[in-house]
Short mmCIF file of C-alpha atoms in Angstrom, two decimals:
data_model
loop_
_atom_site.label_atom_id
_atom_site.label_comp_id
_atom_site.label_asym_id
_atom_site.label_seq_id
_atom_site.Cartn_x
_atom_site.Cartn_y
_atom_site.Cartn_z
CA UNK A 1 49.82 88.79 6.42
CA UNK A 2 47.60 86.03 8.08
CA UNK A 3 43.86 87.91 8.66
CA UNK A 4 43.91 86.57 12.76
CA UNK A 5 47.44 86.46 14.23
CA UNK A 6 48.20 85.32 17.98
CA UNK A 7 50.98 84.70 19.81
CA UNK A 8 51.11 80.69 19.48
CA UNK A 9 53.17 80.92 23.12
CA UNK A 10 54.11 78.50 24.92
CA UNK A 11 52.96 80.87 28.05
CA UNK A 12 53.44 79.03 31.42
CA UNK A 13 52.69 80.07 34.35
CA UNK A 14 52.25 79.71 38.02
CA UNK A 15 48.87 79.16 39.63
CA UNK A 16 47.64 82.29 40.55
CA UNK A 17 48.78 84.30 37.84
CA UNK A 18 47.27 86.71 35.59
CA UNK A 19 48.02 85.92 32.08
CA UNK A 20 46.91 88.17 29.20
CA UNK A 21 46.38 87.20 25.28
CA UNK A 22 46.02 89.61 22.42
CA UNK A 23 44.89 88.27 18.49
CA UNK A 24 44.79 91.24 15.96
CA UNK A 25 42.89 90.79 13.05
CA UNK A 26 43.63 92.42 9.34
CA UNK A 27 39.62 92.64 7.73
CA UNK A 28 38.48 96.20 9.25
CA UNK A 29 35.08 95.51 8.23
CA UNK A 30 35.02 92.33 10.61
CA UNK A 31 31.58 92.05 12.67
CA UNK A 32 31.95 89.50 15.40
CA UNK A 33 34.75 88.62 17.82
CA UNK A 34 35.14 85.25 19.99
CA UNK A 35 37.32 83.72 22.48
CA UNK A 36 37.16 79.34 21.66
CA UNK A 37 38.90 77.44 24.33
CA UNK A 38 40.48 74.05 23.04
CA UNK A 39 41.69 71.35 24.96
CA UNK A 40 43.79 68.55 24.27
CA UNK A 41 42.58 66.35 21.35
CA UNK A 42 39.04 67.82 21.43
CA UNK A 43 37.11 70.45 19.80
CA UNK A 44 37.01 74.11 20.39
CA UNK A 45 34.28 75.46 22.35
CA UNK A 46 33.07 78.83 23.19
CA UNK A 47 34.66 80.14 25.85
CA UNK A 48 33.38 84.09 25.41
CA UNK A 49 32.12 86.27 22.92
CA UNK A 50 33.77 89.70 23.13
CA UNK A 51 31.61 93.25 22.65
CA UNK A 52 33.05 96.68 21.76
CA UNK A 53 32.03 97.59 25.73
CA UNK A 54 34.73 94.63 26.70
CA UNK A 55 33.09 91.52 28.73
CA UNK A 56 33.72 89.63 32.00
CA UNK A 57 32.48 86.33 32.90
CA UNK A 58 34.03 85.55 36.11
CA UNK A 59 38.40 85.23 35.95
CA UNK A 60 37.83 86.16 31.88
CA UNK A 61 37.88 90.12 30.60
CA UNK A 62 37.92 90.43 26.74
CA UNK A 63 37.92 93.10 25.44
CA UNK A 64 37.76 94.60 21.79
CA UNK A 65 40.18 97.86 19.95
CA UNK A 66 38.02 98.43 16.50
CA UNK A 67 40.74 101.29 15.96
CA UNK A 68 43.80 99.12 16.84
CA UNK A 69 42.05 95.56 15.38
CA UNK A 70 42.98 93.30 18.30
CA UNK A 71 40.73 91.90 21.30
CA UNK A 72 42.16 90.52 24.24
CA UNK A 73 41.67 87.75 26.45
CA UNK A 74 43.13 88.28 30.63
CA UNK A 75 42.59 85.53 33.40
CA UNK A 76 42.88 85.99 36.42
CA UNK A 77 44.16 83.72 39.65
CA UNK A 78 44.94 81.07 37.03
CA UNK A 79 43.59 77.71 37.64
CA UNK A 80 45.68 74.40 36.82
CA UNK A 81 42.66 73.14 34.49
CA UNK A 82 42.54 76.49 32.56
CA UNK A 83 45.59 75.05 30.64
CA UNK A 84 44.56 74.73 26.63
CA UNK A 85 44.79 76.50 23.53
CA UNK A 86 43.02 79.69 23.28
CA UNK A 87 42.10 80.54 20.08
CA UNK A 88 40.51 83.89 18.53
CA UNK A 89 38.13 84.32 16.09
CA UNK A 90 36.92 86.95 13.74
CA UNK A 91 33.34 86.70 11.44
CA UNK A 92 32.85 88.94 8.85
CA UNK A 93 30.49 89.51 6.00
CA UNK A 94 31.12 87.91 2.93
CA UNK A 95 27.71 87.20 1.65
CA UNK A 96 28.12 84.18 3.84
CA UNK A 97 29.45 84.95 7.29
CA UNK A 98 32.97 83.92 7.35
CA UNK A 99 35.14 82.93 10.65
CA UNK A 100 38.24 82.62 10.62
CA UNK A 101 40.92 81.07 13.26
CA UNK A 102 43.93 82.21 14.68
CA UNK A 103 46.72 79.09 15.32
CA UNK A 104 45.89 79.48 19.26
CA UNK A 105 47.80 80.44 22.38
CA UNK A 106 49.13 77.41 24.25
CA UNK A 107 48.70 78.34 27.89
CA UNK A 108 50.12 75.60 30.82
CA UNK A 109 49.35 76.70 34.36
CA UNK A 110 51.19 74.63 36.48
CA UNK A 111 51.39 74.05 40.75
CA UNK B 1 22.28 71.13 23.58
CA UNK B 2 23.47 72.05 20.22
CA UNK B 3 24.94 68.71 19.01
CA UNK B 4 27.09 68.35 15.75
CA UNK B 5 28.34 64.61 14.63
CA UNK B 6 30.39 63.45 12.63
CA UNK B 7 30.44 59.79 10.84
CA UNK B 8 34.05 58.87 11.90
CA UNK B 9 36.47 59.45 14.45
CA UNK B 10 39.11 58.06 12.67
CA UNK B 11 38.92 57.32 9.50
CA UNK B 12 42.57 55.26 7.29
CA UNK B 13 42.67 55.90 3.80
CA UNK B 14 44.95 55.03 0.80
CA UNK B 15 46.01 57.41 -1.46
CA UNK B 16 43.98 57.89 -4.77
CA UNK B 17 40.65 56.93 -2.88
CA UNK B 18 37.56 58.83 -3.06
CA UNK B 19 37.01 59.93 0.39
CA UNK B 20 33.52 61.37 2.37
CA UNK B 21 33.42 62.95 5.52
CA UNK B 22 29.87 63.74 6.94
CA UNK B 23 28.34 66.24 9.19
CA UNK B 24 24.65 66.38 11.16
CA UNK B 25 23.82 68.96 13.21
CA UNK B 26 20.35 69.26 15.02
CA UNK B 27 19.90 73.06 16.08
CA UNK B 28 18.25 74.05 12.88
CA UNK B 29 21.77 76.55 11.80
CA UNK B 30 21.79 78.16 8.44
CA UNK B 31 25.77 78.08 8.62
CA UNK B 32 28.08 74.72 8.24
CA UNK B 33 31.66 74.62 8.21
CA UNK B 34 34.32 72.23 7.37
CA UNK B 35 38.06 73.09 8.77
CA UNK B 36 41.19 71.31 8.88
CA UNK B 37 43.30 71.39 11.90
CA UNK B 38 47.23 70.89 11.53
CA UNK B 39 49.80 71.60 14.43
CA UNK B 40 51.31 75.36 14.18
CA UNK B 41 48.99 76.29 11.65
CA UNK B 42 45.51 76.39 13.40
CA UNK B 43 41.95 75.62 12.14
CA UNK B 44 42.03 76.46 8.06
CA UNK B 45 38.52 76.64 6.65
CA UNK B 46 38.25 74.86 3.69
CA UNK B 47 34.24 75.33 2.74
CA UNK B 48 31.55 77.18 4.15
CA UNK B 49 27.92 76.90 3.89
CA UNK B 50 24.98 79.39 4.57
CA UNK B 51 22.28 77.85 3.11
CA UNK B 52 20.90 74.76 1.58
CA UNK B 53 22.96 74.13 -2.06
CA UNK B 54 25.03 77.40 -1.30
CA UNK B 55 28.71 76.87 -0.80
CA UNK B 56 31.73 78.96 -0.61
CA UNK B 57 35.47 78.97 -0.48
CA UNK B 58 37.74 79.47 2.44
CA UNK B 59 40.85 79.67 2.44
CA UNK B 60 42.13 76.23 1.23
CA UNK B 61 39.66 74.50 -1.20
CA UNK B 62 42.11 72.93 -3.60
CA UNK B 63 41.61 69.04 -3.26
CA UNK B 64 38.44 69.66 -1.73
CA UNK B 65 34.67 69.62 -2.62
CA UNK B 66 31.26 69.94 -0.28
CA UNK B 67 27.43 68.87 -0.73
CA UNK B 68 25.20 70.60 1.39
CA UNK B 69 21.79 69.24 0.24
CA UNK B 70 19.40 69.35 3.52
CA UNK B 71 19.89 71.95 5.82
CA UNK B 72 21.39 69.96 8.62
CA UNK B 73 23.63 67.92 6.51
CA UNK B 74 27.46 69.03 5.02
CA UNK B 75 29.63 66.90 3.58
CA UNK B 76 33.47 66.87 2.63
CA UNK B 77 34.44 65.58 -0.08
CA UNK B 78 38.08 64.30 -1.10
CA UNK B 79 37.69 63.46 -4.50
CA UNK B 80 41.11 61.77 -4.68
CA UNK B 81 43.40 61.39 -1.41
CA UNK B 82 46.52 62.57 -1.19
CA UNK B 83 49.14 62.11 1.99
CA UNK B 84 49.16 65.74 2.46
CA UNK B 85 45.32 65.92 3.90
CA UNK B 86 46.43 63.59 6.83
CA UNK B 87 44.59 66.16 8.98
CA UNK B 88 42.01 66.16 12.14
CA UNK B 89 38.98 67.87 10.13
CA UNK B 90 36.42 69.33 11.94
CA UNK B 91 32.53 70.46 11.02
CA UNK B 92 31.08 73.20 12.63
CA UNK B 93 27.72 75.11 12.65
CA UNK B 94 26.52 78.37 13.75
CA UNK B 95 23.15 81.20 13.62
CA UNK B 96 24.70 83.82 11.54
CA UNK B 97 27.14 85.59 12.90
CA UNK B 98 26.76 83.86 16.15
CA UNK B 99 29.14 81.18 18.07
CA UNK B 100 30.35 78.04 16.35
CA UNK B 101 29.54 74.53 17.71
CA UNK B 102 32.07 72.39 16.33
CA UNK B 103 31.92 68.49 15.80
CA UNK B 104 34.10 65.96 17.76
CA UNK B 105 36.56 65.96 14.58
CA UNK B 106 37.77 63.54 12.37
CA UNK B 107 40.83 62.41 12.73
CA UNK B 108 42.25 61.17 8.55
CA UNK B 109 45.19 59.65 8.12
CA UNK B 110 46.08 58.65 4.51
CA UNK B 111 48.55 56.18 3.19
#
């Protein structure tokens, strides 16, 4: 079992749309929980952190199940430029802190 | 602005050659990261870093070896190419625990 799993998609759809991504993770011990964004033939870049109280930053809500091992990612009223890959990552304690990747959700939003 | 570099954006190899892939970043981070990036499988970390001369594993180190020897320096290391690490690699640094600011990526393609 990979230790980050998402839903690699496709998921397209409309402008306007709410669109919702889950990643679960398998390391129970796991300490810190992020939302990258990724778009074509660049580099990831933070797009939220996610807290055990769940987070908002405008049309973003993450949120974070300790007892299930999964956060979430929702948009709302989908924009055409918030298609990318969204990709989840988990950091836990390994003397070093360790991050690991999920593959990514490929999300197109189209007109 | 946290700003990571990397020596090449593209980078042609042949197989069999000795091959270095270098990383600066200039926010003073205690963590470096080198990850490979292949379509359907995601970022893989390959080495990590938290601290100066410390290394660890990831997940796929065969092939692979790192130099960390100043703080805001890491360095990949092929020691002999092979066609199977055509691959975008990407560096990344980070605060422990804390978000990742990844590099621009480099893409390798070897012959």
């Amino acid at each position: 079992r990979k230790e980050v799993e998402q839903d690699p998609g496709p998921f397209n759809v409309p402008e306007g749309a709410t669109v919702a991504f889950n990643c679960t993770y398998s390391n129970s011990a796991s300490q810190s929980f992020f939302w990258y964004r990724q778009d074509c033939r660049k580099e990831p870049k933070l797009l939220m952190s996610v807290y055990s109280s769940g987070n908002e930053d405008g049309r973003f809500t993450a949120q974070l199940n300790r007892a299930s091992q999964y956060i979430s990612l929702l948009i709302r009223d989908s924009k055409l430029s918030d298609s990318a890959t969204y990709l989840c990552a988990v950091t836990f304690n390994t003397g070093g802190f360790k991050t690991i990747f999920g593959a990514g959700t490929r999300l197109f939003v189209k007109a | 602005d946290v700003k990571v570099t990397q020596s090449s954006r593209y980078l042609v190899k042949r197989t069999g050659e000795k091959v270095f892939l270098e990383c600066v970043q200039d926010m003073d981070h205690e963590n470096m990261f080198w990850y490979r990036q292949d379509p359907g499988l995601g970022l893989r970390l390959i080495y990590f870093s938290y601290d100066v001369k410390m290394k660890e594993k990831g997940d796929i180190p065969e092939g692979y070896s790192v130099s960390r020897e100043k703080k805001e320096r890491f360095s990949l290391i092929l020691e002999s190419a092979s066609t199977n690490q055509t691959s975008m690699y990407l560096c990344a640094s980070s605060r422990t625990g804390e978000t990742q600011y990844f590099g621009p990526g480099t893409r390798l393609l070897v012959l």
